[in-house]
Amino acid sequence: MGFCSRTVVSMVFVVVLAFFLCQPVVAQTQSEPAAGDTPQGIQEPVDERDLKPEIGKIDQAGNKVGEKIEEFGAKASDRLGGWIDSKVYADISWLILLFCLLLVFVVVTVERVVHVLIQRKIETIPSVDGQISWVRLILKAVMRPLSLFVWVYGIYGALSPLYSHFQGTDGSNLVHLVFQKTATVGGILAFFWFVYQFVHVMDARLSQWADSTESTIDDILVPLFGKTLRIFIVILAVIIVIQNLTGLEIGPLLASLGIGGLAVALAAKDSIANFFGTLTILFDKPFQVGERIVIDNYDGVVEDVGFRSTRIRLLTGHLVTIPNEKVVNSGLENIGKRPNIRWLTNIGITYDTPPDKIEKAVAILREIIADHEGMHPDFPPRVYFNGFNDWSLNIMVLIWYHPPDYWNFQEWVQRTCLEITRRFSTEGIDFAFPTRTLHLANDAKRQLKVELLEREDTTS
C-alpha cells in the first residue's frame, strides 16, 4: 500500500470510527425525555463520572483551535454565504472537519518522513563483521515505537477540536474518553515496545562480553537474562495498561494475592527449587557446556543448561536430563577441568625372573617413558618394583599426561605398550599371567612315599 493510499485509509477509518462512537451520545442529546417522564427500555444508568475525560493541554489547545475556527466560519459565512459554516454531523461544521482531516494528513506525513529518515540512516551505517554498530541497534529499537507514538498522539491531537461537540449536558463525553484512553494505551505500548526492543541492545553488549570470557555458561546466562527481562517488561506493560483502562489499583490486588501466591509456591516448590538451582549453576559455574562430568553415576558431556534441568549426553550416546536442584545437591566430578590424565598401570613378570632381569625390566620402562611427549616438568614419570603378587612380581608405572587430550593420550599409550612388549621380548623377560604351580615334596625333610599294592592271582 502506497503513501497516499495509507493516508486516505487512515482518514476514512478515523471518520467512520468517530461516527459510530458518537451515535449513542447524539441520540441521547437529541431525544432527552422531559422532566418527570419515565423512559422505557432503559437499563440502570452508567456512573457519569466514569464518562468524563480528563482535560489536558492537548484538549485545551484543541478547544481553542475549534473556537477560533468557528469564529472564522461565522465571519466568513456573513461575507461568503451560510454554506461555509454548514453543519455536517453533531453540530460539526465542514470547516472544522476539513481542518482536522488536514491535521491527520500532516501527522501521517510526519510519521512517514521520520520513518524513512531513520530507515535511510540505518542503511547508510556500514556493517563490519565482528563489530556491533550501537547506533544501528538503537535506531532499530526506536523506529517502530516512535511511529506508533506519533500515530496515536498525533491523531488524538489532530481530532481534538471535534471532542467538545460530543459532550453531554452533564459533562460526559464518551467519544473523547474513548480516544483519550486509546491514545494513553498507545503511548504506554509505544514506550514499553521501545524498552522491549532496547533489550536487544543489551543482549548485543552482554553477548560481546560473554564472547570475551572463556566460560560457556556465560553464553547461556545472556539469553536467559534477556528472556527474563522481556517477560518482566511484558507483565509490567500489561499491568499498567489494565490500570489505565479500568482505574483499578493494582497494588492492593497484588497484596491480596499473597495467600494464593503462597499456595502456588508450595505446590510448585520443585519448580522453584530447580529455578534457584539454575541460578546457582549459572553464578557458581561448577562446569561449562561441552565439559565431561560425572554426577549421580552418569558420565557424559554437558549439552545444555535450562531453567529447569541440565542435559547430559552420556558416553553411550543416550541423553539424560537431570533437574538442576539435584545437580547442585549432588556430588559432581568435573573431568573436563582436569589438568592432566593420570596413567597408573602394574606390569607383572614371572616369579622365575632373576634379580638382574628385574632391574633390567625397571631400567627399560624408565628409558621408554623418560621425557615422553606428554610430560610436565613438575610431574615426572615414576617406575618402581614394589610388590609380590600371587602369581607375579609387580612393577608399578605412574605417568601424568599433559594436556588432557584423551585420544592423543590413547595413541601414546598404544605406542608405549608396543615398545615395552618388544623390549621385554628381546631381553627374554616374560609377562606373568594367573597361574598355579603344584610342587610334590621330595626333599630330605619331606620324603615322598609311594605304596605299591600287590595284585592278587585270580587264576589259581
Tab-separated table of C-alpha atoms in Angstrom, residues 2-405:
chain	number	residue	atom	x	y	z
A	2	GLY	CA	1.462	3.379	-1.053
A	3	PHE	CA	1.758	6.543	0.968
A	4	CYS	CA	-1.395	8.225	-0.456
A	5	SER	CA	-3.488	5.086	-0.097
A	6	ARG	CA	-2.389	4.637	3.507
A	7	THR	CA	-3.258	8.272	4.277
A	8	VAL	CA	-6.737	8.015	2.741
A	9	VAL	CA	-7.470	4.775	4.592
A	10	SER	CA	-6.365	6.391	7.883
A	11	MET	CA	-8.689	9.367	7.346
A	12	VAL	CA	-11.634	7.181	6.427
A	13	PHE	CA	-11.029	4.979	9.474
A	14	VAL	CA	-10.974	7.981	11.797
A	15	VAL	CA	-14.187	9.451	10.364
A	16	VAL	CA	-16.071	6.131	10.446
A	17	LEU	CA	-14.892	5.372	13.978
A	18	ALA	CA	-15.976	8.789	15.196
A	19	PHE	CA	-19.366	8.395	13.509
A	20	PHE	CA	-20.171	5.082	15.168
A	21	LEU	CA	-18.832	6.142	18.545
A	22	CYS	CA	-20.910	9.297	18.641
A	23	GLN	CA	-24.173	7.560	17.788
A	24	PRO	CA	-25.285	6.840	21.405
A	25	VAL	CA	-24.299	10.305	22.608
A	26	VAL	CA	-26.105	12.130	19.821
A	27	ALA	CA	-29.197	10.017	20.265
A	28	GLN	CA	-29.213	10.895	23.942
A	29	THR	CA	-28.817	14.635	23.366
A	30	GLN	CA	-31.488	14.787	20.665
A	31	SER	CA	-34.160	12.762	22.442
A	32	GLU	CA	-33.768	13.578	26.109
A	33	PRO	CA	-37.013	12.799	27.964
A	34	ALA	CA	-38.958	15.637	29.515
A	35	ALA	CA	-38.752	16.233	33.236
A	36	GLY	CA	-40.886	13.801	35.162
A	37	ASP	CA	-41.187	11.307	32.308
A	38	THR	CA	-40.031	7.761	32.907
A	39	PRO	CA	-38.047	6.403	29.959
A	40	GLN	CA	-38.897	2.925	28.851
A	41	GLY	CA	-36.437	0.208	27.842
A	42	ILE	CA	-33.501	1.959	29.574
A	43	GLN	CA	-31.326	-0.048	31.937
A	44	GLU	CA	-29.530	1.208	35.002
A	45	PRO	CA	-27.544	4.365	34.129
A	46	VAL	CA	-23.787	4.258	33.993
A	47	ASP	CA	-21.898	6.353	36.515
A	48	GLU	CA	-21.491	9.680	34.742
A	49	ARG	CA	-18.166	10.348	36.411
A	50	ASP	CA	-16.713	7.386	34.504
A	51	LEU	CA	-17.562	9.071	31.170
A	52	LYS	CA	-15.873	12.394	31.918
A	53	PRO	CA	-12.406	12.557	30.357
A	54	GLU	CA	-9.574	14.465	31.923
A	55	ILE	CA	-8.880	17.714	30.124
A	56	GLY	CA	-5.199	18.049	29.302
A	57	LYS	CA	-3.106	20.578	27.468
A	58	ILE	CA	-3.783	18.921	24.113
A	59	ASP	CA	-7.540	19.087	24.769
A	60	GLN	CA	-7.350	22.737	25.827
A	61	ALA	CA	-5.381	23.631	22.717
A	62	GLY	CA	-7.869	21.708	20.556
A	63	ASN	CA	-10.823	23.545	22.125
A	64	LYS	CA	-9.181	26.913	21.491
A	65	VAL	CA	-8.443	25.968	17.875
A	66	GLY	CA	-12.040	24.804	17.443
A	67	GLU	CA	-13.378	28.082	18.844
A	68	LYS	CA	-11.152	30.107	16.528
A	69	ILE	CA	-12.306	28.095	13.531
A	70	GLU	CA	-15.957	28.585	14.495
A	71	GLU	CA	-15.401	32.316	14.840
A	72	PHE	CA	-13.708	32.396	11.487
A	73	GLY	CA	-16.526	30.343	9.940
A	74	ALA	CA	-19.158	32.678	11.377
A	75	LYS	CA	-17.428	35.741	9.938
A	76	ALA	CA	-16.819	34.049	6.613
A	77	SER	CA	-20.465	32.934	6.352
A	78	ASP	CA	-21.578	36.564	6.663
A	79	ARG	CA	-19.500	37.509	3.634
A	80	LEU	CA	-19.461	34.338	1.537
A	81	GLY	CA	-22.721	32.688	2.499
A	82	GLY	CA	-24.004	30.235	5.054
A	83	TRP	CA	-22.760	27.208	3.137
A	84	ILE	CA	-19.226	27.634	4.505
A	85	ASP	CA	-20.497	27.232	8.057
A	86	SER	CA	-22.965	24.450	7.347
A	87	LYS	CA	-23.099	21.555	9.775
A	88	VAL	CA	-22.123	18.023	8.785
A	89	TYR	CA	-22.933	15.975	11.859
A	90	ALA	CA	-23.364	16.580	15.619
A	91	ASP	CA	-23.038	20.365	15.153
A	92	ILE	CA	-19.657	19.928	13.393
A	93	SER	CA	-19.068	22.298	10.507
A	94	TRP	CA	-17.420	21.394	7.252
A	95	LEU	CA	-14.619	23.817	8.040
A	96	ILE	CA	-13.620	22.143	11.324
A	97	LEU	CA	-13.903	18.668	9.815
A	98	LEU	CA	-11.674	19.559	6.853
A	99	PHE	CA	-9.177	21.223	9.189
A	100	CYS	CA	-8.983	18.055	11.358
A	101	LEU	CA	-8.564	15.843	8.309
A	102	LEU	CA	-5.756	18.133	7.155
A	103	LEU	CA	-4.066	17.717	10.547
A	104	VAL	CA	-4.415	13.932	10.259
A	105	PHE	CA	-2.753	14.127	6.857
A	106	VAL	CA	0.095	16.173	8.374
A	107	VAL	CA	0.523	13.631	11.184
A	108	VAL	CA	0.689	10.726	8.714
A	109	THR	CA	3.148	12.673	6.552
A	110	VAL	CA	5.395	13.492	9.500
A	111	GLU	CA	5.330	9.855	10.672
A	112	ARG	CA	6.286	8.616	7.207
A	113	VAL	CA	9.045	11.173	6.814
A	114	VAL	CA	10.548	10.339	10.211
A	115	HIS	CA	10.293	6.610	9.466
A	116	VAL	CA	12.006	6.979	6.084
A	117	LEU	CA	14.767	9.170	7.528
A	118	ILE	CA	15.540	6.655	10.263
A	119	GLN	CA	15.446	3.768	7.755
A	120	ARG	CA	17.864	5.534	5.419
A	121	LYS	CA	20.165	6.362	8.323
A	122	ILE	CA	20.230	2.679	9.259
A	123	GLU	CA	21.046	1.694	5.679
A	124	THR	CA	23.938	4.162	5.480
A	125	ILE	CA	25.656	2.687	8.547
A	126	PRO	CA	28.272	0.196	7.279
A	127	SER	CA	28.172	-3.303	8.724
A	128	VAL	CA	31.515	-4.811	9.682
A	129	ASP	CA	31.872	-8.492	10.548
A	130	GLY	CA	32.694	-9.000	14.192
A	131	GLN	CA	31.730	-5.456	15.181
A	132	ILE	CA	28.470	-4.175	16.656
A	133	SER	CA	27.004	-0.866	15.487
A	134	TRP	CA	25.320	0.564	18.570
A	135	VAL	CA	23.771	3.411	16.566
A	136	ARG	CA	22.132	0.890	14.219
A	137	LEU	CA	20.719	-1.130	17.122
A	138	ILE	CA	19.367	1.957	18.895
A	139	LEU	CA	17.768	3.310	15.708
A	140	LYS	CA	16.137	-0.066	15.025
A	141	ALA	CA	14.844	-0.143	18.598
A	142	VAL	CA	13.310	3.337	18.399
A	143	MET	CA	11.959	3.311	14.812
A	144	ARG	CA	8.686	1.404	15.117
A	145	PRO	CA	7.754	2.506	18.677
A	146	LEU	CA	8.292	6.128	17.604
A	147	SER	CA	5.953	5.607	14.645
A	148	LEU	CA	3.267	4.213	16.949
A	149	PHE	CA	3.718	7.120	19.372
A	150	VAL	CA	3.379	9.705	16.570
A	151	TRP	CA	0.302	7.913	15.214
A	152	VAL	CA	-1.668	7.676	18.462
A	153	TYR	CA	-0.886	11.083	19.935
A	154	GLY	CA	-0.754	12.838	16.580
A	155	ILE	CA	-4.211	11.652	15.514
A	156	TYR	CA	-5.553	12.291	19.016
A	157	GLY	CA	-4.293	15.862	18.852
A	158	ALA	CA	-5.480	16.329	15.268
A	159	LEU	CA	-9.045	15.382	16.216
A	160	SER	CA	-9.046	17.372	19.476
A	161	PRO	CA	-11.180	20.259	18.027
A	162	LEU	CA	-14.042	17.750	17.497
A	163	TYR	CA	-14.313	16.315	21.006
A	164	SER	CA	-16.241	19.209	22.546
A	165	HIS	CA	-19.112	18.631	20.083
A	166	PHE	CA	-19.882	15.242	21.636
A	167	GLN	CA	-20.044	16.443	25.229
A	168	GLY	CA	-23.345	15.854	27.035
A	169	THR	CA	-25.155	18.309	29.262
A	170	ASP	CA	-23.791	16.523	32.327
A	171	GLY	CA	-20.194	16.869	31.126
A	172	SER	CA	-19.831	13.244	29.981
A	173	ASN	CA	-18.123	12.614	26.660
A	174	LEU	CA	-17.838	9.005	25.568
A	175	VAL	CA	-16.128	9.763	22.242
A	176	HIS	CA	-13.493	11.933	23.905
A	177	LEU	CA	-12.965	9.327	26.608
A	178	VAL	CA	-12.511	6.510	24.079
A	179	PHE	CA	-9.949	8.447	22.043
A	180	GLN	CA	-8.169	9.597	25.193
A	181	LYS	CA	-7.896	6.049	26.561
A	182	THR	CA	-6.752	4.817	23.140
A	183	ALA	CA	-4.020	7.464	22.980
A	184	THR	CA	-2.915	6.701	26.535
A	185	VAL	CA	-2.735	2.959	25.923
A	186	GLY	CA	-0.972	3.546	22.613
A	187	GLY	CA	1.606	5.765	24.298
A	188	ILE	CA	2.196	3.168	27.023
A	189	LEU	CA	2.591	0.413	24.460
A	190	ALA	CA	4.956	2.560	22.386
A	191	PHE	CA	7.147	3.207	25.437
A	192	PHE	CA	7.291	-0.427	26.543
A	193	TRP	CA	7.776	-1.529	22.925
A	194	PHE	CA	10.867	0.683	22.819
A	195	VAL	CA	12.097	-0.752	26.132
A	196	TYR	CA	11.426	-4.278	24.818
A	197	GLN	CA	13.389	-3.525	21.640
A	198	PHE	CA	16.163	-1.880	23.647
A	199	VAL	CA	16.769	-5.240	25.341
A	200	HIS	CA	18.305	-6.319	22.009
A	201	VAL	CA	20.952	-3.633	22.507
A	202	MET	CA	21.659	-5.013	25.984
A	203	ASP	CA	21.748	-8.551	24.558
A	204	ALA	CA	24.352	-7.486	21.999
A	205	ARG	CA	26.505	-5.867	24.676
A	206	LEU	CA	26.223	-8.846	27.018
A	207	SER	CA	26.894	-11.287	24.159
A	208	GLN	CA	30.039	-9.334	23.349
A	209	TRP	CA	31.091	-9.651	26.968
A	210	ALA	CA	30.253	-13.382	27.026
A	211	ASP	CA	32.358	-13.979	23.899
A	212	SER	CA	35.325	-12.349	25.609
A	213	THR	CA	35.181	-14.819	28.520
A	214	GLU	CA	36.209	-18.465	28.467
A	215	SER	CA	33.112	-19.582	30.334
A	216	THR	CA	30.439	-21.213	28.165
A	217	ILE	CA	27.947	-20.755	30.997
A	218	ASP	CA	28.044	-17.026	30.221
A	219	ASP	CA	26.778	-17.862	26.732
A	220	ILE	CA	23.725	-19.455	28.393
A	221	LEU	CA	23.330	-16.738	31.028
A	222	VAL	CA	22.961	-13.925	28.465
A	223	PRO	CA	19.896	-15.374	26.624
A	224	LEU	CA	18.270	-16.353	29.938
A	225	PHE	CA	18.757	-12.816	31.243
A	226	GLY	CA	17.258	-11.363	28.062
A	227	LYS	CA	14.224	-13.663	28.175
A	228	THR	CA	13.607	-12.914	31.857
A	229	LEU	CA	13.851	-9.172	31.262
A	230	ARG	CA	11.434	-9.328	28.310
A	231	ILE	CA	8.888	-11.307	30.328
A	232	PHE	CA	9.132	-8.743	33.131
A	233	ILE	CA	8.629	-5.869	30.650
A	234	VAL	CA	5.548	-7.524	29.110
A	235	ILE	CA	3.989	-8.221	32.527
A	236	LEU	CA	4.643	-4.653	33.680
A	237	ALA	CA	3.144	-3.233	30.474
A	238	VAL	CA	0.001	-5.367	30.847
A	239	ILE	CA	-0.435	-4.263	34.488
A	240	ILE	CA	-0.100	-0.568	33.630
A	241	VAL	CA	-2.472	-0.868	30.646
A	242	ILE	CA	-5.107	-2.600	32.782
A	243	GLN	CA	-4.711	0.020	35.482
A	244	ASN	CA	-5.199	2.862	32.975
A	245	LEU	CA	-8.194	1.235	31.290
A	246	THR	CA	-10.074	0.152	34.392
A	247	GLY	CA	-8.776	2.516	37.063
A	248	LEU	CA	-8.137	-0.420	39.386
A	249	GLU	CA	-5.392	-0.145	41.983
A	250	ILE	CA	-3.017	-2.972	41.184
A	251	GLY	CA	-1.097	-2.717	44.483
A	252	PRO	CA	-3.919	-3.873	46.793
A	253	LEU	CA	-4.867	-6.531	44.239
A	254	LEU	CA	-1.343	-7.945	44.225
A	255	ALA	CA	-1.220	-7.805	48.016
A	256	SER	CA	-4.470	-9.752	48.232
A	257	LEU	CA	-2.884	-12.484	46.151
A	258	GLY	CA	-0.279	-13.144	48.836
A	259	ILE	CA	-2.075	-16.173	50.288
A	260	GLY	CA	-2.760	-17.526	46.825
A	261	GLY	CA	0.859	-16.946	45.903
A	262	LEU	CA	1.962	-18.882	48.962
A	263	ALA	CA	-0.247	-21.807	47.963
A	264	VAL	CA	1.139	-21.719	44.431
A	265	ALA	CA	4.682	-21.571	45.786
A	266	LEU	CA	4.066	-24.651	47.933
A	267	ALA	CA	2.559	-26.516	45.001
A	268	ALA	CA	5.407	-25.520	42.702
A	269	LYS	CA	8.234	-25.888	45.201
A	270	ASP	CA	10.076	-28.350	42.951
A	271	SER	CA	9.974	-25.925	40.039
A	272	ILE	CA	11.140	-23.072	42.276
A	273	ALA	CA	13.934	-25.263	43.654
A	274	ASN	CA	15.004	-26.087	40.092
A	275	PHE	CA	14.960	-22.396	39.169
A	276	PHE	CA	17.214	-21.460	42.075
A	277	GLY	CA	19.361	-24.452	41.175
A	278	THR	CA	19.727	-22.904	37.720
A	279	LEU	CA	20.840	-19.623	39.255
A	280	THR	CA	23.369	-21.493	41.397
A	281	ILE	CA	24.819	-23.229	38.346
A	282	LEU	CA	24.969	-20.005	36.336
A	283	PHE	CA	26.713	-17.989	39.045
A	284	ASP	CA	28.811	-20.694	40.728
A	285	LYS	CA	29.806	-22.271	37.373
A	286	PRO	CA	30.779	-25.779	38.561
A	287	PHE	CA	31.037	-26.836	34.906
A	288	GLN	CA	30.820	-25.455	31.385
A	289	VAL	CA	28.793	-26.562	28.398
A	290	GLY	CA	30.853	-29.102	26.469
A	291	GLU	CA	32.731	-30.413	29.521
A	292	ARG	CA	32.628	-34.026	30.620
A	293	ILE	CA	31.249	-34.569	34.126
A	294	VAL	CA	30.242	-37.454	36.335
A	295	ILE	CA	27.163	-36.922	38.510
A	296	ASP	CA	24.950	-39.488	40.176
A	297	ASN	CA	26.647	-42.328	38.244
A	298	TYR	CA	26.053	-40.530	34.926
A	299	ASP	CA	29.214	-39.950	32.878
A	300	GLY	CA	28.837	-37.669	29.885
A	301	VAL	CA	29.224	-34.270	28.234
A	302	VAL	CA	27.059	-31.289	29.234
A	303	GLU	CA	24.943	-30.178	26.268
A	304	ASP	CA	22.611	-27.560	27.743
A	305	VAL	CA	21.611	-25.851	30.996
A	306	GLY	CA	17.965	-24.751	31.054
A	307	PHE	CA	15.641	-23.087	33.552
A	308	ARG	CA	14.585	-26.463	34.953
A	309	SER	CA	17.177	-29.090	34.069
A	310	THR	CA	20.614	-29.886	32.701
A	311	ARG	CA	21.035	-32.177	29.695
A	312	ILE	CA	23.995	-34.570	29.581
A	313	ARG	CA	24.985	-36.693	26.587
A	314	LEU	CA	26.324	-39.952	28.009
A	315	LEU	CA	29.322	-41.733	26.518
A	316	THR	CA	26.866	-44.365	25.271
A	317	GLY	CA	25.093	-41.685	23.217
A	318	HIS	CA	21.999	-41.504	25.403
A	319	LEU	CA	20.660	-38.110	26.540
A	320	VAL	CA	19.982	-37.740	30.270
A	321	THR	CA	18.000	-34.856	31.795
A	322	ILE	CA	18.781	-34.110	35.443
A	323	PRO	CA	16.803	-31.500	37.470
A	324	ASN	CA	19.013	-28.581	38.428
A	325	GLU	CA	18.030	-28.912	42.084
A	326	LYS	CA	19.545	-32.402	42.043
A	327	VAL	CA	22.634	-31.177	40.183
A	328	VAL	CA	23.534	-28.610	42.861
A	329	ASN	CA	22.786	-31.016	45.739
A	330	SER	CA	24.785	-33.964	44.372
A	331	GLY	CA	28.491	-34.636	44.304
A	332	LEU	CA	29.881	-33.699	40.914
A	333	GLU	CA	33.163	-34.772	39.314
A	334	ASN	CA	34.282	-32.430	36.554
A	335	ILE	CA	36.523	-34.488	34.306
A	336	GLY	CA	36.686	-31.660	31.773
A	337	LYS	CA	38.630	-29.464	34.221
A	338	ARG	CA	41.378	-31.979	34.967
A	339	PRO	CA	44.866	-30.569	34.261
A	340	ASN	CA	46.227	-33.914	33.090
A	341	ILE	CA	45.425	-37.583	32.545
A	342	ARG	CA	46.984	-39.973	35.013
A	343	TRP	CA	48.055	-43.411	33.787
A	344	LEU	CA	48.646	-45.966	36.530
A	345	THR	CA	49.434	-49.478	35.410
A	346	ASN	CA	51.037	-52.523	37.021
A	347	ILE	CA	53.272	-54.785	34.939
A	348	GLY	CA	53.697	-58.309	36.272
A	349	ILE	CA	56.669	-60.539	35.413
A	350	THR	CA	57.094	-64.195	36.296
A	351	TYR	CA	58.478	-65.372	39.636
A	352	ASP	CA	61.351	-67.217	37.992
A	353	THR	CA	62.799	-63.937	36.721
A	354	PRO	CA	66.248	-63.417	38.264
A	355	PRO	CA	67.020	-60.157	40.144
A	356	ASP	CA	69.296	-58.790	37.421
A	357	LYS	CA	66.492	-59.102	34.865
A	358	ILE	CA	64.060	-57.445	37.267
A	359	GLU	CA	66.449	-54.492	37.444
A	360	LYS	CA	66.727	-54.606	33.659
A	361	ALA	CA	62.932	-54.507	33.306
A	362	VAL	CA	62.721	-51.408	35.549
A	363	ALA	CA	65.502	-49.722	33.557
A	364	ILE	CA	63.767	-50.481	30.252
A	365	LEU	CA	60.486	-48.978	31.478
A	366	ARG	CA	62.218	-45.843	32.769
A	367	GLU	CA	64.055	-45.446	29.485
A	368	ILE	CA	60.886	-45.771	27.385
A	369	ILE	CA	58.812	-43.247	29.308
A	370	ALA	CA	61.594	-40.757	30.052
A	371	ASP	CA	60.829	-37.344	28.517
A	372	HIS	CA	57.662	-38.634	26.893
A	373	GLU	CA	55.537	-36.306	24.753
A	374	GLY	CA	53.007	-35.538	27.497
A	375	MET	CA	55.441	-34.969	30.335
A	376	HIS	CA	55.274	-31.850	32.503
A	377	PRO	CA	58.440	-30.821	34.376
A	378	ASP	CA	56.533	-30.810	37.670
A	379	PHE	CA	55.163	-34.312	37.085
A	380	PRO	CA	57.982	-36.694	36.074
A	381	PRO	CA	57.067	-40.378	35.463
A	382	ARG	CA	57.589	-42.958	38.219
A	383	VAL	CA	58.650	-46.637	37.873
A	384	TYR	CA	59.230	-48.959	40.858
A	385	PHE	CA	59.423	-52.673	41.616
A	386	ASN	CA	57.024	-52.510	44.537
A	387	GLY	CA	55.487	-55.848	45.394
A	388	PHE	CA	54.928	-59.574	45.177
A	389	ASN	CA	51.573	-60.656	43.828
A	390	ASP	CA	50.060	-64.126	43.985
A	391	TRP	CA	51.492	-65.097	40.618
A	392	SER	CA	53.743	-62.211	39.562
A	393	LEU	CA	56.433	-59.767	40.541
A	394	ASN	CA	54.845	-56.306	40.332
A	395	ILE	CA	56.390	-53.226	38.688
A	396	MET	CA	54.323	-50.040	39.099
A	397	VAL	CA	54.304	-47.427	36.310
A	398	LEU	CA	52.797	-43.986	37.051
A	399	ILE	CA	52.583	-41.250	34.401
A	400	TRP	CA	50.834	-37.833	34.109
A	401	TYR	CA	49.999	-36.863	30.531
A	402	HIS	CA	49.674	-33.201	29.509
A	403	PRO	CA	47.500	-31.733	28.087
A	404	PRO	CA	44.457	-33.879	28.951
A	405	ASP	CA	43.603	-34.781	25.360
